Amino acid sequence: MTEPATRRREPTTADVARRAGVAKATAARALGGYGSVSPEVRERVTAAAQALGYRPNELARSMGTGRSRTIGLVVGDIENGYFGLATRAISEVAHAAGYEVVLVNTAERHADEADAVRLLLDKRVDGLVVVPAASFDAEHLRAACATGRPVVLLDRRRDDVPALSVSVDVVPAVRELTGALLAAGHRRIAYLTSLEPEFDHPDLELVSSPIADRLLGMRQAFTAAGVPLAPDLALFGAHSPAATAALVDRALEGPDPATAVVSSDAVIALDVLTRLRERGEDLPGRLSFASFDDAPWAPLVDPAVTAVQQPIQQVGAECARLLLEQIRTPGAGPDPGAAPVARSFPARVVHRASIGPGPGARR
Amino acid sequence: MTEPATRRREPTTADVARRAGVAKATAARALGGYGSVSPEVRERVTAAAQALGYRPNELARSMGTGRSRTIGLVVGDIENGYFGLATRAISEVAHAAGYEVVLVNTAERHADEADAVRLLLDKRVDGLVVVPAASFDAEHLRAACATGRPVVLLDRRRDDVPALSVSVDVVPAVRELTGALLAAGHRRIAYLTSLEPEFDHPDLELVSSPIADRLLGMRQAFTAAGVPLAPDLALFGAHSPAATAALVDRALEGPDPATAVVSSDAVIALDVLTRLRERGEDLPGRLSFASFDDAPWAPLVDPAVTAVQQPIQQVGAECARLLLEQIRTPGAGPDPGAAPVARSFPARVVHRASIGPGPGARR
DNA sequence: ATGAAAGCGCTAACAG
DNA sequence: CTGTTAGCGCTTTCAT
């Protein structure tokens, strides 16, 4: 505690052992809480450690045991509240189990993600939770699985990676939401996602399961209602306020404008609402709006936003639990060749005031 | 790349050396990028490493060098967007410099914070950024500084810890905001903070500089306006929606109710607005509202919220920069005994619609 | 430029 | 229960 600050080298088990007059291994046993030591020796060692201000070197410990009690978390965008919640949940579960979390933010850049995965593996994390960015290349994830250390995918499935995944099942909720829009008389429903236009591709499912699922649910609802789906209203590239504004303008102008807008997440929702307000659109009178992610502010804006609420904390917590389980029982994960295993939690629609009658409404 | 998955032990420098037909040290030099190796040997070693799927063990590397290229970040509440932004900024700067960030969330619990700091130190992080939770005990922070590894305090100063701190200077902004409220005719201004009532204490400055600064700014504005400050309206304990609702009720009822409410952060703001709406309060007609933290949704609620905008990304980035600087030039930090050094960035008021005339307004 | 050998601080296997 | 002796995988003298 009250050490002379003029110490350069930190005390080690050897120092403690010397001071306590025991062998290094004995001191290490007492300090590390393994093996067995007599109460009196333990006492002497503890006292010596205390006097010296000894602190274990976890690096050395990890090197010996091969385990670091650390898990890596690779996320695209930590400042997005959605992933903030997931991070929090994962931290909580990991922490309770005595694990630390190393967080890497990749800004949804594939190259950064690959680097992050590699680096965390090099740092010998015991397992990895990854929110994979949309990309056709998943080599880094397969490589991670090949190390034998457990990997769990959060919020996004990848059929080409032999890892567990935990995500939100949005399809029924999307169907419900879209159904509500259709029932209200809307036919032209725009959907805005931050995914780059290069992913607007038939194999979208490979690359971003959440977006593919949203589109699938919408398509199902249209089919069920016997209404033809307009593919021109799936709008990609809403990655900034300006880009989102431009997409909103595109959706709302032209010969057959959208009468309803759905945003892919709460960040986009904010930009969409801002733009709609700038344009002076009448919500929910002439235009309807809904969003994925039920952000805490959704009930407070005017009109209150109808949203698809996603149990992301549960997803995060389950991810962490599954990861820890695999860490503790090696071989519990999916086989390298086996089909990926997926677990999901259902989303639900929270109906608020932002959906009004569309042009096809009976009056 | 395409390794037989039936390998148990990961390849080491020794394996690579053997395959390349050189000494272990030579292989290590080629792989680690230090010392000097002839181009042809480097070539052979690289090829062998590639063939074996060699990856360096950063743990072992750190153990040898004594540096881990990792910094620890201890935050109270990562799901609060304010700290999400700070985390993002710190990650960005650290990452650009080749450092990783280990994040620990403490839920603002002092004991967890102390544990986290100790553990990160034990893991041999090269430096620490801490957002200290309010507490009279800062022993863990002093201990951290005593290890010689640099520590930077984020968003909150501590005069009893010899560490650099980077925070937001809110005093002028608070003065401006309070002045605006006073000028609008408000005399009874409630201030809600999530700090526990036990910290409602003359030595608040010791324990939470941001809250102390807010109160100081308000006091200055009242004094400047020659209006007596009502100390009964500094309301502590807004740590949950229910608690906040109760405090709002308390402020708005009784013989001399508040006519303006100011919330200490955006999370509280949401709870306050929710409660005000439940109560059917007329904003900004009969009641005014303002908040610290200019959340992205602040312009979109009705009425748009006047807020104190705090440059938290700048604070985070500067924190990281100062920390890295100290890591790279040992001894650059404050002396153990010296006065703590503080750097701050000015906040500013964003005036929107949530402030209206108070009962003292001239008509 | 390369090799041999000695650590870094701890855990672990094996005697006594 | 305790001491001795090896490692873990890498970096780092110190020779050569």
mmCIF file of N, CA and C in Angstrom, chain B residues 26-127:
data_model
loop_
_atom_site.group_PDB
_atom_site.id
_atom_site.type_symbol
_atom_site.label_atom_id
_atom_site.label_comp_id
_atom_site.label_asym_id
_atom_site.label_seq_id
_atom_site.Cartn_x
_atom_site.Cartn_y
_atom_site.Cartn_z
ATOM 1 N N THR B 26 16.945 -16.518 -34.881
ATOM 2 C CA THR B 26 16.907 -15.927 -36.222
ATOM 3 C C THR B 26 15.471 -15.867 -36.740
ATOM 4 N N ALA B 27 14.790 -16.964 -36.569
ATOM 5 C CA ALA B 27 13.392 -16.979 -36.994
ATOM 6 C C ALA B 27 12.602 -15.914 -36.255
ATOM 7 N N ALA B 28 12.846 -15.828 -34.954
ATOM 8 C CA ALA B 28 12.131 -14.847 -34.149
ATOM 9 C C ALA B 28 12.417 -13.437 -34.648
ATOM 10 N N ARG B 29 13.677 -13.209 -35.004
ATOM 11 C CA ARG B 29 14.029 -11.881 -35.512
ATOM 12 C C ARG B 29 13.278 -11.575 -36.806
ATOM 13 N N ALA B 30 13.285 -12.513 -37.686
ATOM 14 C CA ALA B 30 12.596 -12.299 -38.968
ATOM 15 C C ALA B 30 11.108 -12.063 -38.743
ATOM 16 N N LEU B 31 10.545 -12.881 -37.885
ATOM 17 C CA LEU B 31 9.110 -12.807 -37.643
ATOM 18 C C LEU B 31 8.724 -11.565 -36.839
ATOM 19 N N GLY B 32 9.572 -11.215 -35.880
ATOM 20 C CA GLY B 32 9.232 -10.111 -34.994
ATOM 21 C C GLY B 32 9.614 -8.774 -35.580
ATOM 22 N N GLY B 33 10.385 -8.798 -36.682
ATOM 23 C CA GLY B 33 10.744 -7.530 -37.300
ATOM 24 C C GLY B 33 11.706 -6.719 -36.466
ATOM 25 N N TYR B 34 12.628 -7.352 -35.810
ATOM 26 C CA TYR B 34 13.655 -6.609 -35.065
ATOM 27 C C TYR B 34 15.010 -7.222 -35.387
ATOM 28 N N GLY B 35 16.070 -6.659 -34.856
ATOM 29 C CA GLY B 35 17.407 -7.172 -35.154
ATOM 30 C C GLY B 35 17.647 -7.098 -36.660
ATOM 31 N N SER B 36 18.532 -7.925 -37.147
ATOM 32 C CA SER B 36 18.735 -7.897 -38.590
ATOM 33 C C SER B 36 18.907 -9.304 -39.157
ATOM 34 N N VAL B 37 18.294 -9.511 -40.283
ATOM 35 C CA VAL B 37 18.335 -10.808 -40.954
ATOM 36 C C VAL B 37 18.549 -10.561 -42.450
ATOM 37 N N SER B 38 19.276 -11.421 -43.070
ATOM 38 C CA SER B 38 19.519 -11.266 -44.507
ATOM 39 C C SER B 38 18.220 -11.496 -45.263
ATOM 40 N N PRO B 39 18.061 -10.817 -46.356
ATOM 41 C CA PRO B 39 16.835 -10.927 -47.148
ATOM 42 C C PRO B 39 16.473 -12.381 -47.444
ATOM 43 N N GLU B 40 17.484 -13.191 -47.808
ATOM 44 C CA GLU B 40 17.145 -14.558 -48.195
ATOM 45 C C GLU B 40 16.649 -15.378 -47.012
ATOM 46 N N VAL B 41 17.277 -15.180 -45.856
ATOM 47 C CA VAL B 41 16.823 -15.916 -44.671
ATOM 48 C C VAL B 41 15.415 -15.459 -44.299
ATOM 49 N N ARG B 42 15.236 -14.149 -44.324
ATOM 50 C CA ARG B 42 13.914 -13.609 -44.018
ATOM 51 C C ARG B 42 12.866 -14.283 -44.917
ATOM 52 N N GLU B 43 13.225 -14.404 -46.155
ATOM 53 C CA GLU B 43 12.353 -15.028 -47.140
ATOM 54 C C GLU B 43 12.007 -16.465 -46.740
ATOM 55 N N ARG B 44 13.052 -17.232 -46.430
ATOM 56 C CA ARG B 44 12.843 -18.634 -46.056
ATOM 57 C C ARG B 44 11.947 -18.737 -44.822
ATOM 58 N N VAL B 45 12.264 -17.900 -43.844
ATOM 59 C CA VAL B 45 11.497 -17.943 -42.591
ATOM 60 C C VAL B 45 10.040 -17.581 -42.853
ATOM 61 N N THR B 46 9.829 -16.529 -43.584
ATOM 62 C CA THR B 46 8.467 -16.095 -43.880
ATOM 63 C C THR B 46 7.680 -17.219 -44.561
ATOM 64 N N ALA B 47 8.356 -17.871 -45.505
ATOM 65 C CA ALA B 47 7.689 -18.954 -46.218
ATOM 66 C C ALA B 47 7.317 -20.095 -45.267
ATOM 67 N N ALA B 48 8.254 -20.434 -44.394
ATOM 68 C CA ALA B 48 7.996 -21.512 -43.433
ATOM 69 C C ALA B 48 6.819 -21.148 -42.528
ATOM 70 N N ALA B 49 6.832 -19.909 -42.067
ATOM 71 C CA ALA B 49 5.765 -19.444 -41.180
ATOM 72 C C ALA B 49 4.416 -19.544 -41.889
ATOM 73 N N GLN B 50 4.427 -19.074 -43.096
ATOM 74 C CA GLN B 50 3.225 -19.109 -43.925
ATOM 75 C C GLN B 50 2.704 -20.542 -44.058
ATOM 76 N N ALA B 51 3.616 -21.438 -44.374
ATOM 77 C CA ALA B 51 3.248 -22.841 -44.593
ATOM 78 C C ALA B 51 2.683 -23.464 -43.326
ATOM 79 N N LEU B 52 3.243 -23.065 -42.204
ATOM 80 C CA LEU B 52 2.814 -23.652 -40.931
ATOM 81 C C LEU B 52 1.575 -22.967 -40.363
ATOM 82 N N GLY B 53 1.238 -21.827 -40.933
ATOM 83 C CA GLY B 53 0.133 -21.056 -40.368
ATOM 84 C C GLY B 53 0.548 -20.452 -39.031
ATOM 85 N N TYR B 54 1.801 -20.027 -38.980
ATOM 86 C CA TYR B 54 2.317 -19.452 -37.734
ATOM 87 C C TYR B 54 1.684 -18.110 -37.419
ATOM 88 N N ARG B 55 1.386 -17.933 -36.144
ATOM 89 C CA ARG B 55 0.911 -16.641 -35.660
ATOM 90 C C ARG B 55 1.676 -16.337 -34.383
ATOM 91 N N PRO B 56 2.170 -15.124 -34.238
ATOM 92 C CA PRO B 56 2.936 -14.792 -33.033
ATOM 93 C C PRO B 56 2.063 -14.870 -31.787
ATOM 94 N N ASN B 57 2.655 -15.254 -30.693
ATOM 95 C CA ASN B 57 1.944 -15.255 -29.423
ATOM 96 C C ASN B 57 2.224 -13.927 -28.728
ATOM 97 N N GLU B 58 1.229 -13.057 -28.759
ATOM 98 C CA GLU B 58 1.432 -11.714 -28.216
ATOM 99 C C GLU B 58 1.655 -11.729 -26.710
ATOM 100 N N LEU B 59 1.144 -12.744 -26.079
ATOM 101 C CA LEU B 59 1.326 -12.863 -24.635
ATOM 102 C C LEU B 59 2.808 -13.025 -24.331
ATOM 103 N N ALA B 60 3.422 -13.951 -25.040
ATOM 104 C CA ALA B 60 4.844 -14.210 -24.824
ATOM 105 C C ALA B 60 5.656 -12.974 -25.185
ATOM 106 N N ARG B 61 5.242 -12.351 -26.246
ATOM 107 C CA ARG B 61 5.940 -11.147 -26.689
ATOM 108 C C ARG B 61 5.879 -10.080 -25.602
ATOM 109 N N SER B 62 4.685 -9.873 -25.079
ATOM 110 C CA SER B 62 4.516 -8.859 -24.041
ATOM 111 C C SER B 62 5.348 -9.191 -22.814
ATOM 112 N N MET B 63 5.411 -10.475 -22.539
ATOM 113 C CA MET B 63 6.153 -10.872 -21.376
ATOM 114 C C MET B 63 7.619 -10.548 -21.515
ATOM 115 N N GLY B 64 8.123 -10.752 -22.690
ATOM 116 C CA GLY B 64 9.525 -10.426 -22.924
ATOM 117 C C GLY B 64 9.779 -8.934 -22.875
ATOM 118 N N THR B 65 8.967 -8.183 -23.605
ATOM 119 C CA THR B 65 9.223 -6.748 -23.732
ATOM 120 C C THR B 65 8.748 -5.937 -22.545
ATOM 121 N N GLY B 66 7.775 -6.481 -21.803
ATOM 122 C CA GLY B 66 7.233 -5.719 -20.692
ATOM 123 C C GLY B 66 6.140 -4.753 -21.123
ATOM 124 N N ARG B 67 5.875 -4.701 -22.436
ATOM 125 C CA ARG B 67 4.781 -3.845 -22.889
ATOM 126 C C ARG B 67 3.745 -4.680 -23.642
ATOM 127 N N SER B 68 2.483 -4.317 -23.493
ATOM 128 C CA SER B 68 1.428 -5.161 -24.058
ATOM 129 C C SER B 68 0.695 -4.496 -25.222
ATOM 130 N N ARG B 69 1.046 -3.245 -25.487
ATOM 131 C CA ARG B 69 0.334 -2.492 -26.518
ATOM 132 C C ARG B 69 -1.182 -2.577 -26.316
ATOM 133 N N THR B 70 -1.560 -2.477 -25.089
ATOM 134 C CA THR B 70 -2.964 -2.521 -24.733
ATOM 135 C C THR B 70 -3.223 -1.463 -23.673
ATOM 136 N N ILE B 71 -4.307 -0.724 -23.816
ATOM 137 C CA ILE B 71 -4.666 0.198 -22.749
ATOM 138 C C ILE B 71 -6.014 -0.206 -22.165
ATOM 139 N N GLY B 72 -6.168 0.058 -20.911
ATOM 140 C CA GLY B 72 -7.412 -0.289 -20.233
ATOM 141 C C GLY B 72 -8.342 0.909 -20.203
ATOM 142 N N LEU B 73 -9.630 0.645 -20.323
ATOM 143 C CA LEU B 73 -10.616 1.716 -20.244
ATOM 144 C C LEU B 73 -11.688 1.295 -19.253
ATOM 145 N N VAL B 74 -11.841 2.085 -18.226
ATOM 146 C CA VAL B 74 -12.812 1.762 -17.187
ATOM 147 C C VAL B 74 -13.919 2.802 -17.208
ATOM 148 N N VAL B 75 -15.110 2.363 -17.567
ATOM 149 C CA VAL B 75 -16.232 3.274 -17.740
ATOM 150 C C VAL B 75 -17.397 2.816 -16.873
ATOM 151 N N GLY B 76 -18.178 3.771 -16.428
ATOM 152 C CA GLY B 76 -19.308 3.418 -15.586
ATOM 153 C C GLY B 76 -20.453 2.823 -16.362
ATOM 154 N N ASP B 77 -20.731 3.389 -17.514
ATOM 155 C CA ASP B 77 -21.942 2.962 -18.198
ATOM 156 C C ASP B 77 -21.788 3.075 -19.711
ATOM 157 N N ILE B 78 -21.388 1.978 -20.313
ATOM 158 C CA ILE B 78 -21.090 2.002 -21.736
ATOM 159 C C ILE B 78 -22.337 2.183 -22.594
ATOM 160 N N GLU B 79 -23.491 1.801 -22.070
ATOM 161 C CA GLU B 79 -24.676 1.938 -22.908
ATOM 162 C C GLU B 79 -25.217 3.361 -22.916
ATOM 163 N N ASN B 80 -24.645 4.201 -22.079
ATOM 164 C CA ASN B 80 -24.955 5.618 -22.150
ATOM 165 C C ASN B 80 -24.207 6.178 -23.359
ATOM 166 N N GLY B 81 -24.964 6.739 -24.289
ATOM 167 C CA GLY B 81 -24.381 7.212 -25.540
ATOM 168 C C GLY B 81 -23.208 8.160 -25.342
ATOM 169 N N TYR B 82 -23.256 8.905 -24.279
ATOM 170 C CA TYR B 82 -22.187 9.854 -23.984
ATOM 171 C C TYR B 82 -20.856 9.120 -23.870
ATOM 172 N N PHE B 83 -20.828 8.061 -23.093
ATOM 173 C CA PHE B 83 -19.592 7.309 -22.933
ATOM 174 C C PHE B 83 -19.325 6.408 -24.134
ATOM 175 N N GLY B 84 -20.393 6.071 -24.835
ATOM 176 C CA GLY B 84 -20.209 5.334 -26.083
ATOM 177 C C GLY B 84 -19.361 6.137 -27.046
ATOM 178 N N LEU B 85 -19.656 7.425 -27.128
ATOM 179 C CA LEU B 85 -18.881 8.292 -28.015
ATOM 180 C C LEU B 85 -17.434 8.399 -27.557
ATOM 181 N N ALA B 86 -17.258 8.537 -26.256
ATOM 182 C CA ALA B 86 -15.902 8.640 -25.720
ATOM 183 C C ALA B 86 -15.130 7.358 -26.018
ATOM 184 N N THR B 87 -15.777 6.241 -25.819
ATOM 185 C CA THR B 87 -15.144 4.947 -26.055
ATOM 186 C C THR B 87 -14.711 4.828 -27.501
ATOM 187 N N ARG B 88 -15.607 5.226 -28.361
ATOM 188 C CA ARG B 88 -15.321 5.181 -29.773
ATOM 189 C C ARG B 88 -14.088 6.023 -30.117
ATOM 190 N N ALA B 89 -14.053 7.238 -29.571
ATOM 191 C CA ALA B 89 -12.936 8.136 -29.873
ATOM 192 C C ALA B 89 -11.621 7.571 -29.342
ATOM 193 N N ILE B 90 -11.664 7.045 -28.152
ATOM 194 C CA ILE B 90 -10.455 6.477 -27.552
ATOM 195 C C ILE B 90 -9.968 5.282 -28.374
ATOM 196 N N SER B 91 -10.904 4.411 -28.736
ATOM 197 C CA SER B 91 -10.555 3.240 -29.544
ATOM 198 C C SER B 91 -9.876 3.662 -30.827
ATOM 199 N N GLU B 92 -10.458 4.653 -31.438
ATOM 200 C CA GLU B 92 -9.965 5.121 -32.721
ATOM 201 C C GLU B 92 -8.506 5.577 -32.600
ATOM 202 N N VAL B 93 -8.261 6.442 -31.642
ATOM 203 C CA VAL B 93 -6.911 6.977 -31.473
ATOM 204 C C VAL B 93 -5.933 5.862 -31.086
ATOM 205 N N ALA B 94 -6.355 5.031 -30.177
ATOM 206 C CA ALA B 94 -5.478 3.954 -29.711
ATOM 207 C C ALA B 94 -5.165 3.004 -30.851
ATOM 208 N N HIS B 95 -6.188 2.652 -31.572
ATOM 209 C CA HIS B 95 -6.050 1.705 -32.655
ATOM 210 C C HIS B 95 -5.092 2.236 -33.709
ATOM 211 N N ALA B 96 -5.250 3.530 -34.015
ATOM 212 C CA ALA B 96 -4.381 4.142 -35.024
ATOM 213 C C ALA B 96 -2.922 4.073 -34.599
ATOM 214 N N ALA B 97 -2.697 4.048 -33.287
ATOM 215 C CA ALA B 97 -1.321 4.006 -32.796
ATOM 216 C C ALA B 97 -0.868 2.568 -32.552
ATOM 217 N N GLY B 98 -1.718 1.624 -32.932
ATOM 218 C CA GLY B 98 -1.340 0.226 -32.761
ATOM 219 C C GLY B 98 -1.625 -0.324 -31.379
ATOM 220 N N TYR B 99 -2.511 0.320 -30.659
ATOM 221 C CA TYR B 99 -2.868 -0.161 -29.334
ATOM 222 C C TYR B 99 -4.276 -0.730 -29.316
ATOM 223 N N GLU B 100 -4.468 -1.718 -28.502
ATOM 224 C CA GLU B 100 -5.794 -2.293 -28.323
ATOM 225 C C GLU B 100 -6.418 -1.717 -27.058
ATOM 226 N N VAL B 101 -7.721 -1.795 -26.955
ATOM 227 C CA VAL B 101 -8.417 -1.264 -25.781
ATOM 228 C C VAL B 101 -9.166 -2.392 -25.069
ATOM 229 N N VAL B 102 -8.897 -2.542 -23.798
ATOM 230 C CA VAL B 102 -9.674 -3.468 -22.984
ATOM 231 C C VAL B 102 -10.686 -2.651 -22.219
ATOM 232 N N LEU B 103 -11.949 -2.980 -22.416
ATOM 233 C CA LEU B 103 -13.009 -2.187 -21.820
ATOM 234 C C LEU B 103 -13.609 -2.898 -20.612
ATOM 235 N N VAL B 104 -13.770 -2.181 -19.540
ATOM 236 C CA VAL B 104 -14.493 -2.748 -18.415
ATOM 237 C C VAL B 104 -15.602 -1.798 -18.003
ATOM 238 N N ASN B 105 -16.782 -2.350 -17.886
ATOM 239 C CA ASN B 105 -17.946 -1.574 -17.473
ATOM 240 C C ASN B 105 -18.184 -1.809 -15.985
ATOM 241 N N THR B 106 -18.349 -0.740 -15.225
ATOM 242 C CA THR B 106 -18.451 -0.936 -13.772
ATOM 243 C C THR B 106 -19.831 -0.639 -13.220
ATOM 244 N N ALA B 107 -20.753 -0.251 -14.090
ATOM 245 C CA ALA B 107 -22.090 0.116 -13.613
ATOM 246 C C ALA B 107 -22.016 1.159 -12.498
ATOM 247 N N GLU B 108 -20.999 2.013 -12.578
ATOM 248 C CA GLU B 108 -20.812 3.090 -11.593
ATOM 249 C C GLU B 108 -20.674 2.574 -10.161
ATOM 250 N N ARG B 109 -20.273 1.324 -10.027
ATOM 251 C CA ARG B 109 -20.069 0.793 -8.663
ATOM 252 C C ARG B 109 -18.600 0.935 -8.294
ATOM 253 N N HIS B 110 -18.381 1.548 -7.174
ATOM 254 C CA HIS B 110 -17.012 1.822 -6.768
ATOM 255 C C HIS B 110 -16.191 0.543 -6.624
ATOM 256 N N ALA B 111 -16.771 -0.463 -6.022
ATOM 257 C CA ALA B 111 -16.017 -1.708 -5.795
ATOM 258 C C ALA B 111 -15.607 -2.341 -7.121
ATOM 259 N N ASP B 112 -16.530 -2.355 -8.063
ATOM 260 C CA ASP B 112 -16.211 -2.904 -9.381
ATOM 261 C C ASP B 112 -15.114 -2.102 -10.053
ATOM 262 N N GLU B 113 -15.158 -0.804 -9.845
ATOM 263 C CA GLU B 113 -14.153 0.041 -10.464
ATOM 264 C C GLU B 113 -12.773 -0.284 -9.896
ATOM 265 N N ALA B 114 -12.709 -0.414 -8.594
ATOM 266 C CA ALA B 114 -11.429 -0.727 -7.958
ATOM 267 C C ALA B 114 -10.914 -2.086 -8.455
ATOM 268 N N ASP B 115 -11.807 -3.050 -8.521
ATOM 269 C CA ASP B 115 -11.417 -4.366 -9.033
ATOM 270 C C ASP B 115 -10.901 -4.266 -10.459
ATOM 271 N N ALA B 116 -11.617 -3.521 -11.258
ATOM 272 C CA ALA B 116 -11.257 -3.410 -12.668
ATOM 273 C C ALA B 116 -9.872 -2.797 -12.829
ATOM 274 N N VAL B 117 -9.630 -1.746 -12.091
ATOM 275 C CA VAL B 117 -8.332 -1.077 -12.189
ATOM 276 C C VAL B 117 -7.214 -2.038 -11.786
ATOM 277 N N ARG B 118 -7.421 -2.730 -10.715
ATOM 278 C CA ARG B 118 -6.414 -3.684 -10.243
ATOM 279 C C ARG B 118 -6.176 -4.769 -11.284
ATOM 280 N N LEU B 119 -7.275 -5.321 -11.775
ATOM 281 C CA LEU B 119 -7.152 -6.426 -12.718
ATOM 282 C C LEU B 119 -6.446 -6.002 -14.003
ATOM 283 N N LEU B 120 -6.803 -4.842 -14.498
ATOM 284 C CA LEU B 120 -6.164 -4.372 -15.726
ATOM 285 C C LEU B 120 -4.674 -4.172 -15.509
ATOM 286 N N LEU B 121 -4.354 -3.644 -14.357
ATOM 287 C CA LEU B 121 -2.943 -3.466 -14.019
ATOM 288 C C LEU B 121 -2.261 -4.838 -13.967
ATOM 289 N N ASP B 122 -2.936 -5.790 -13.381
ATOM 290 C CA ASP B 122 -2.380 -7.145 -13.298
ATOM 291 C C ASP B 122 -2.192 -7.743 -14.690
ATOM 292 N N LYS B 123 -3.061 -7.348 -15.595
ATOM 293 C CA LYS B 123 -2.917 -7.839 -16.970
ATOM 294 C C LYS B 123 -1.853 -7.061 -17.711
ATOM 295 N N ARG B 124 -1.235 -6.169 -17.027
ATOM 296 C CA ARG B 124 -0.124 -5.406 -17.570
ATOM 297 C C ARG B 124 -0.503 -4.532 -18.750
ATOM 298 N N VAL B 125 -1.639 -3.866 -18.640
ATOM 299 C CA VAL B 125 -1.933 -2.861 -19.654
ATOM 300 C C VAL B 125 -0.862 -1.782 -19.563
ATOM 301 N N ASP B 126 -0.634 -1.085 -20.666
ATOM 302 C CA ASP B 126 0.416 -0.079 -20.680
ATOM 303 C C ASP B 126 -0.049 1.245 -20.083
ATOM 304 N N GLY B 127 -1.353 1.388 -19.955
ATOM 305 C CA GLY B 127 -1.876 2.619 -19.401
ATOM 306 C C GLY B 127 -3.372 2.475 -19.187
#
